[in-house]
Tab-separated table of C-alpha atoms in Angstrom:
chain	number	residue	atom	x	y	z
A	1	UNK	CA	8.700	-17.931	11.641
A	2	UNK	CA	9.872	-15.784	8.755
A	3	UNK	CA	8.554	-16.250	5.235
A	4	UNK	CA	10.139	-14.961	2.015
A	5	UNK	CA	8.569	-11.810	0.656
A	6	UNK	CA	7.727	-13.613	-2.595
A	7	UNK	CA	5.611	-16.150	-0.690
A	8	UNK	CA	3.778	-13.439	1.234
A	9	UNK	CA	3.124	-11.478	-1.948
A	10	UNK	CA	1.816	-14.615	-3.669
A	11	UNK	CA	-0.579	-15.311	-0.771
A	12	UNK	CA	-2.044	-11.799	-1.006
A	13	UNK	CA	-2.072	-11.451	-4.806
A	14	UNK	CA	-3.189	-14.899	-5.985
A	15	UNK	CA	-6.729	-14.736	-4.515
A	16	UNK	CA	-7.120	-11.127	-5.684
A	17	UNK	CA	-6.091	-11.950	-9.255
A	18	UNK	CA	-8.222	-15.104	-9.396
A	19	UNK	CA	-11.366	-13.451	-8.027
A	20	UNK	CA	-10.866	-10.395	-10.252
A	21	UNK	CA	-10.545	-12.591	-13.348
A	22	UNK	CA	-13.703	-14.529	-12.456
A	23	UNK	CA	-15.703	-11.354	-11.788
A	24	UNK	CA	-14.509	-9.777	-15.034
A	25	UNK	CA	-15.389	-12.907	-17.007
A	26	UNK	CA	-18.841	-13.061	-15.413
A	27	UNK	CA	-19.578	-9.406	-16.158
A	28	UNK	CA	-18.414	-9.760	-19.768
A	29	UNK	CA	-20.495	-12.938	-20.145
A	30	UNK	CA	-23.626	-11.093	-18.978
A	31	UNK	CA	-23.197	-8.452	-21.680
A	32	UNK	CA	-24.374	-8.988	-25.260
A	33	UNK	CA	-21.798	-11.287	-26.983
A	34	UNK	CA	-20.198	-8.656	-29.272
A	35	UNK	CA	-20.044	-6.057	-26.489
A	36	UNK	CA	-18.742	-8.592	-23.963
A	37	UNK	CA	-15.969	-9.695	-26.327
A	38	UNK	CA	-14.951	-6.102	-27.015
A	39	UNK	CA	-14.935	-5.285	-23.282
A	40	UNK	CA	-12.815	-8.349	-22.448
A	41	UNK	CA	-10.315	-7.616	-25.232
A	42	UNK	CA	-10.124	-3.958	-24.208
A	43	UNK	CA	-9.380	-4.963	-20.612
A	44	UNK	CA	-6.636	-7.338	-21.766
A	45	UNK	CA	-5.165	-4.666	-24.035
A	46	UNK	CA	-5.123	-2.152	-21.198
A	47	UNK	CA	-3.277	-4.565	-18.909
A	48	UNK	CA	-0.712	-5.310	-21.627
A	49	UNK	CA	-0.145	-1.588	-22.202
A	50	UNK	CA	0.369	-0.983	-18.467
A	51	UNK	CA	2.725	-3.952	-18.226
A	52	UNK	CA	4.800	-2.445	-21.058
A	53	UNK	CA	5.040	0.874	-19.227
A	54	UNK	CA	2.503	2.827	-21.253
A	55	UNK	CA	-0.278	5.105	-19.967
A	56	UNK	CA	1.588	5.696	-16.706
A	57	UNK	CA	0.189	9.106	-15.726
A	58	UNK	CA	-3.497	8.429	-16.513
A	59	UNK	CA	-3.215	5.036	-14.819
A	60	UNK	CA	-1.753	6.557	-11.638
A	61	UNK	CA	-4.454	9.243	-11.622
A	62	UNK	CA	-7.269	6.719	-12.127
A	63	UNK	CA	-6.037	4.009	-9.746
A	64	UNK	CA	-5.262	6.396	-6.879
A	65	UNK	CA	-8.104	8.837	-7.560
A	66	UNK	CA	-5.646	11.689	-7.868
A	67	UNK	CA	-4.619	14.357	-10.363
A	68	UNK	CA	-1.330	15.931	-11.448
A	69	UNK	CA	-0.260	18.681	-9.064
A	70	UNK	CA	-1.180	22.199	-10.143
A	71	UNK	CA	1.429	24.918	-10.606
A	72	UNK	CA	0.566	26.402	-7.223
A	73	UNK	CA	0.956	23.011	-5.526
A	74	UNK	CA	4.245	22.384	-7.301
A	75	UNK	CA	5.536	25.737	-6.061
A	76	UNK	CA	4.567	24.812	-2.499
A	77	UNK	CA	6.317	21.434	-2.740
A	78	UNK	CA	9.289	22.695	-4.790
A	79	UNK	CA	11.608	23.098	-1.804
A	80	UNK	CA	10.593	19.643	-0.572
A	81	UNK	CA	11.453	18.079	-3.929
A	82	UNK	CA	14.763	19.972	-4.005
A	83	UNK	CA	15.508	18.703	-0.495
A	84	UNK	CA	14.869	15.133	-1.615
A	85	UNK	CA	16.900	15.597	-4.793
A	86	UNK	CA	19.837	16.815	-2.742
A	87	UNK	CA	19.673	13.587	-0.751
A	88	UNK	CA	19.549	11.386	-3.850
A	89	UNK	CA	15.785	10.776	-3.976
A	90	UNK	CA	14.340	11.681	-7.370
A	91	UNK	CA	10.587	12.283	-7.650
A	92	UNK	CA	9.587	12.422	-11.299
A	93	UNK	CA	5.875	13.304	-11.110
A	94	UNK	CA	3.794	14.664	-8.243
A	95	UNK	CA	0.094	13.818	-7.903
A	96	UNK	CA	-2.445	15.076	-5.351
A	97	UNK	CA	-5.432	13.076	-4.109
A	98	UNK	CA	-8.841	14.321	-5.148
A	99	UNK	CA	-10.466	13.152	-1.898
A	100	UNK	CA	-8.869	12.844	1.529
A	101	UNK	CA	-10.304	10.570	4.190
A	102	UNK	CA	-8.975	9.725	7.680
A	103	UNK	CA	-7.439	6.518	6.277
A	104	UNK	CA	-5.819	8.230	3.264
A	105	UNK	CA	-2.014	7.835	3.325
A	106	UNK	CA	-0.034	11.056	3.469
A	107	UNK	CA	2.202	9.961	0.589
A	108	UNK	CA	2.434	6.903	-1.665
A	109	UNK	CA	5.144	6.143	-4.209
A	110	UNK	CA	3.787	4.396	-7.283
A	111	UNK	CA	4.777	3.717	-10.871
A	112	UNK	CA	7.925	5.212	-12.349
A	113	UNK	CA	9.161	7.752	-9.789
A	114	UNK	CA	5.656	9.088	-9.136
A	115	UNK	CA	4.481	10.135	-5.681
A	116	UNK	CA	0.855	10.736	-4.693
A	117	UNK	CA	0.379	13.069	-1.718
A	118	UNK	CA	-2.700	14.087	0.227
A	119	UNK	CA	-4.047	17.629	-0.158
A	120	UNK	CA	-3.675	17.982	3.599
A	121	UNK	CA	0.114	17.612	3.336
A	122	UNK	CA	0.313	20.303	0.656
A	123	UNK	CA	-1.852	22.680	2.693
A	124	UNK	CA	0.047	22.001	5.920
A	125	UNK	CA	3.356	22.619	4.136
A	126	UNK	CA	2.033	25.889	2.700
A	127	UNK	CA	0.733	27.116	6.072
A	128	UNK	CA	3.874	26.081	7.933
A	129	UNK	CA	2.241	23.379	10.034
A	130	UNK	CA	4.650	20.890	8.444
A	131	UNK	CA	8.224	21.965	7.711
A	132	UNK	CA	9.946	21.238	4.434
A	133	UNK	CA	12.178	18.659	6.115
A	134	UNK	CA	9.151	16.894	7.614
A	135	UNK	CA	7.361	16.787	4.261
A	136	UNK	CA	10.559	15.471	2.669
A	137	UNK	CA	10.738	12.760	5.329
A	138	UNK	CA	7.132	11.717	4.604
A	139	UNK	CA	7.797	11.484	0.867
A	140	UNK	CA	11.080	9.653	1.438
A	141	UNK	CA	9.273	7.114	3.617
A	142	UNK	CA	6.815	6.449	0.788
A	143	UNK	CA	9.705	5.913	-1.630
A	144	UNK	CA	11.376	3.607	0.891
A	145	UNK	CA	8.232	1.490	1.209
A	146	UNK	CA	8.080	0.958	-2.526
A	147	UNK	CA	11.769	0.055	-2.655
A	148	UNK	CA	11.242	-2.463	0.141
A	149	UNK	CA	8.370	-4.250	-1.616
A	150	UNK	CA	9.744	-3.837	-5.165
A	151	UNK	CA	6.412	-4.595	-6.881
A	152	UNK	CA	6.604	-5.980	-10.399
A	153	UNK	CA	4.201	-4.682	-13.029
A	154	UNK	CA	2.703	-2.554	-10.262
A	155	UNK	CA	0.158	-0.551	-12.260
A	156	UNK	CA	-0.943	-3.584	-14.295
A	157	UNK	CA	-1.486	-5.602	-11.112
A	158	UNK	CA	-3.414	-2.753	-9.467
A	159	UNK	CA	-5.646	-2.427	-12.508
A	160	UNK	CA	-6.172	-6.203	-12.721
A	161	UNK	CA	-7.193	-6.454	-9.061
A	162	UNK	CA	-9.647	-3.546	-9.151
A	163	UNK	CA	-12.707	-5.889	-9.081
A	164	UNK	CA	-11.291	-7.585	-5.964
A	165	UNK	CA	-10.820	-4.275	-4.165
A	166	UNK	CA	-14.325	-3.161	-5.095
A	167	UNK	CA	-15.754	-6.416	-3.759
A	168	UNK	CA	-13.785	-6.147	-0.506
A	169	UNK	CA	-14.918	-2.536	-0.038
A	170	UNK	CA	-18.539	-3.591	-0.614
A	171	UNK	CA	-18.360	-6.398	1.935
A	172	UNK	CA	-16.694	-4.117	4.463
A	173	UNK	CA	-19.464	-1.574	4.000
A	174	UNK	CA	-22.114	-4.257	4.492
A	175	UNK	CA	-20.270	-5.545	7.557
A	176	UNK	CA	-20.157	-2.075	9.115
A	177	UNK	CA	-23.849	-1.595	8.367
A	178	UNK	CA	-24.786	-4.788	10.232
A	179	UNK	CA	-22.147	-4.575	12.960
A	180	UNK	CA	-24.796	-3.490	15.440
A	181	UNK	CA	-26.508	-6.890	15.317
A	182	UNK	CA	-25.850	-9.127	18.364
A	183	UNK	CA	-23.201	-11.839	18.065
A	184	UNK	CA	-21.944	-10.591	14.653
A	185	UNK	CA	-18.384	-10.188	15.928
A	186	UNK	CA	-18.588	-13.546	17.717
A	187	UNK	CA	-19.798	-15.266	14.550
A	188	UNK	CA	-16.880	-13.830	12.573
A	189	UNK	CA	-14.415	-14.875	15.275
A	190	UNK	CA	-15.759	-18.464	15.223
A	191	UNK	CA	-15.759	-18.767	11.416
A	192	UNK	CA	-12.877	-21.244	11.576
A	193	UNK	CA	-14.861	-23.623	13.780
A	194	UNK	CA	-17.875	-23.337	11.493
A	195	UNK	CA	-15.659	-24.012	8.483
A	196	UNK	CA	-14.211	-27.178	10.008
A	197	UNK	CA	-17.700	-28.468	10.865
A	198	UNK	CA	-18.935	-27.768	7.315
A	199	UNK	CA	-15.880	-29.460	5.787
A	200	UNK	CA	-16.316	-32.608	7.937
A	201	UNK	CA	-20.024	-32.740	7.171
A	202	UNK	CA	-19.365	-32.413	3.428
A	203	UNK	CA	-16.845	-35.256	3.505
A	204	UNK	CA	-19.276	-37.487	5.399
A	205	UNK	CA	-21.982	-36.727	2.796
A	206	UNK	CA	-19.599	-37.550	-0.112
A	207	UNK	CA	-19.322	-33.906	-1.129
A	208	UNK	CA	-15.680	-33.490	-0.242
A	209	UNK	CA	-14.980	-30.946	-2.994
A	210	UNK	CA	-17.548	-28.534	-1.566
A	211	UNK	CA	-16.150	-28.884	1.937
A	212	UNK	CA	-12.560	-28.410	0.768
A	213	UNK	CA	-13.519	-25.357	-1.281
A	214	UNK	CA	-15.357	-23.782	1.640
A	215	UNK	CA	-12.503	-24.613	3.994
A	216	UNK	CA	-9.994	-23.043	1.608
A	217	UNK	CA	-12.046	-19.848	1.407
A	218	UNK	CA	-12.282	-19.603	5.192
A	219	UNK	CA	-8.569	-20.356	5.538
A	220	UNK	CA	-7.807	-17.476	3.171
A	221	UNK	CA	-9.666	-15.098	5.502
A	222	UNK	CA	-6.892	-15.870	8.009
A	223	UNK	CA	-3.912	-16.208	5.667
A	224	UNK	CA	-4.408	-13.138	3.462
A	225	UNK	CA	-4.688	-10.586	6.329
A	226	UNK	CA	-1.776	-12.232	8.156
A	227	UNK	CA	0.414	-12.082	5.057
A	228	UNK	CA	-0.640	-8.477	4.470
A	229	UNK	CA	0.378	-7.537	8.012
A	230	UNK	CA	3.774	-9.204	7.571
A	231	UNK	CA	4.349	-7.287	4.342
A	232	UNK	CA	3.332	-4.000	5.970
A	233	UNK	CA	5.655	-4.532	8.936
A	234	UNK	CA	8.555	-5.400	6.650
A	235	UNK	CA	7.891	-2.427	4.370
A	236	UNK	CA	7.558	-0.052	7.309
A	237	UNK	CA	10.817	-1.211	8.889
A	238	UNK	CA	12.743	-0.969	5.618
A	239	UNK	CA	11.254	2.452	4.859
A	240	UNK	CA	12.238	3.664	8.333
A	241	UNK	CA	15.812	2.532	7.698
A	242	UNK	CA	15.796	4.293	4.334
A	243	UNK	CA	14.620	7.546	5.918
A	244	UNK	CA	17.184	7.105	8.661
A	245	UNK	CA	19.957	6.645	6.081
A	246	UNK	CA	18.989	10.031	4.619
A	247	UNK	CA	19.353	11.661	8.033
A	248	UNK	CA	15.610	12.301	8.359
A	249	UNK	CA	14.715	9.658	10.937
A	250	UNK	CA	14.335	11.979	13.957
A	251	UNK	CA	12.437	14.453	11.754
A	252	UNK	CA	9.910	11.775	10.751
A	253	UNK	CA	9.596	10.589	14.348
A	254	UNK	CA	8.830	14.131	15.489
A	255	UNK	CA	6.222	14.559	12.767
A	256	UNK	CA	4.464	11.296	13.635
A	257	UNK	CA	4.568	12.054	17.343
A	258	UNK	CA	3.157	15.554	16.899
A	259	UNK	CA	0.178	14.299	14.914
A	260	UNK	CA	-0.529	11.425	17.307
A	261	UNK	CA	0.344	8.612	14.905
A	262	UNK	CA	0.568	5.347	16.890
A	263	UNK	CA	4.142	4.104	17.113
A	264	UNK	CA	5.660	1.158	18.932
A	265	UNK	CA	8.635	1.709	21.203
A	266	UNK	CA	10.743	-0.327	18.793
A	267	UNK	CA	9.899	1.983	15.906
A	268	UNK	CA	10.553	5.116	17.965
A	269	UNK	CA	13.986	3.801	18.892
A	270	UNK	CA	14.645	2.781	15.279
A	271	UNK	CA	13.878	6.247	13.937
A	272	UNK	CA	15.878	7.975	16.668
A	273	UNK	CA	18.984	5.876	16.112
A	274	UNK	CA	21.891	7.938	14.919
A	275	UNK	CA	23.485	6.819	11.672
A	276	UNK	CA	27.234	6.559	11.902
A	277	UNK	CA	28.822	8.625	9.175
A	278	UNK	CA	32.097	7.398	7.689
A	279	UNK	CA	35.058	9.287	9.069
A	280	UNK	CA	36.645	11.668	6.624
A	281	UNK	CA	40.403	11.344	6.166
A	282	UNK	CA	42.277	14.021	8.000
A	283	UNK	CA	44.485	16.402	6.084
A	284	UNK	CA	47.955	16.755	7.591
A	285	UNK	CA	50.011	19.746	6.631
A	286	UNK	CA	53.721	19.056	6.179
A	287	UNK	CA	56.014	21.944	6.879
A	288	UNK	CA	59.380	21.972	5.268
């Protein structure tokens, strides 16, 4: 069953925005009243400024933990940016991540024509491990992902949901720390059964609101990841088609294959598909 992208985005964003607002309100309430009011108003002012398109570069740098590319890095990526410009893809500002981890994306398009790349991509391009065409394909794929999702008020939403992401990262860290305990994975797998039992027990004890609230929270642990996976699959497919339309599909497939990136057979075939170019009209010479 296919769901509209707006519904999937709402499922993933609504809990994040709600939890972030509650956490922000709680933190501001714990501060001294004047300081809490100033902090809350400053946060609201920042979100309004981002929604109006202000503070783009510092916001991108702070939210992605990156920095503007240095002159040396710009020189390395200059041919890549020229390659993209020749294919109709305009990159306005280039940022480089400050820290690279195994899960760090190679390139992410964000804000107004800004692209954030990993330092590994810049170094590999400089050393020749990644060709200019391959780097251009990676950046084009990032641009295609953003075009597929078309996020509204992207930087404002990212800033507003920062408390949610911090909370999720904390819980994931705690979960990894206690993953060695017996039956932890089984308990997480059976959380739906436990939720149903708690909801029924709460209704029997005339505490239906508590049971419904707990059931809703447990249901979100299924719905939010599922919606996120649907969005990722859609964005990946659309970005692959965008790269393919630029004539860089086989180049991207070769890059992913060489670095051992997992790919389904469907995606490999999609990237290797040749794009039919429109036939040019033939010029006939007429001899008198």
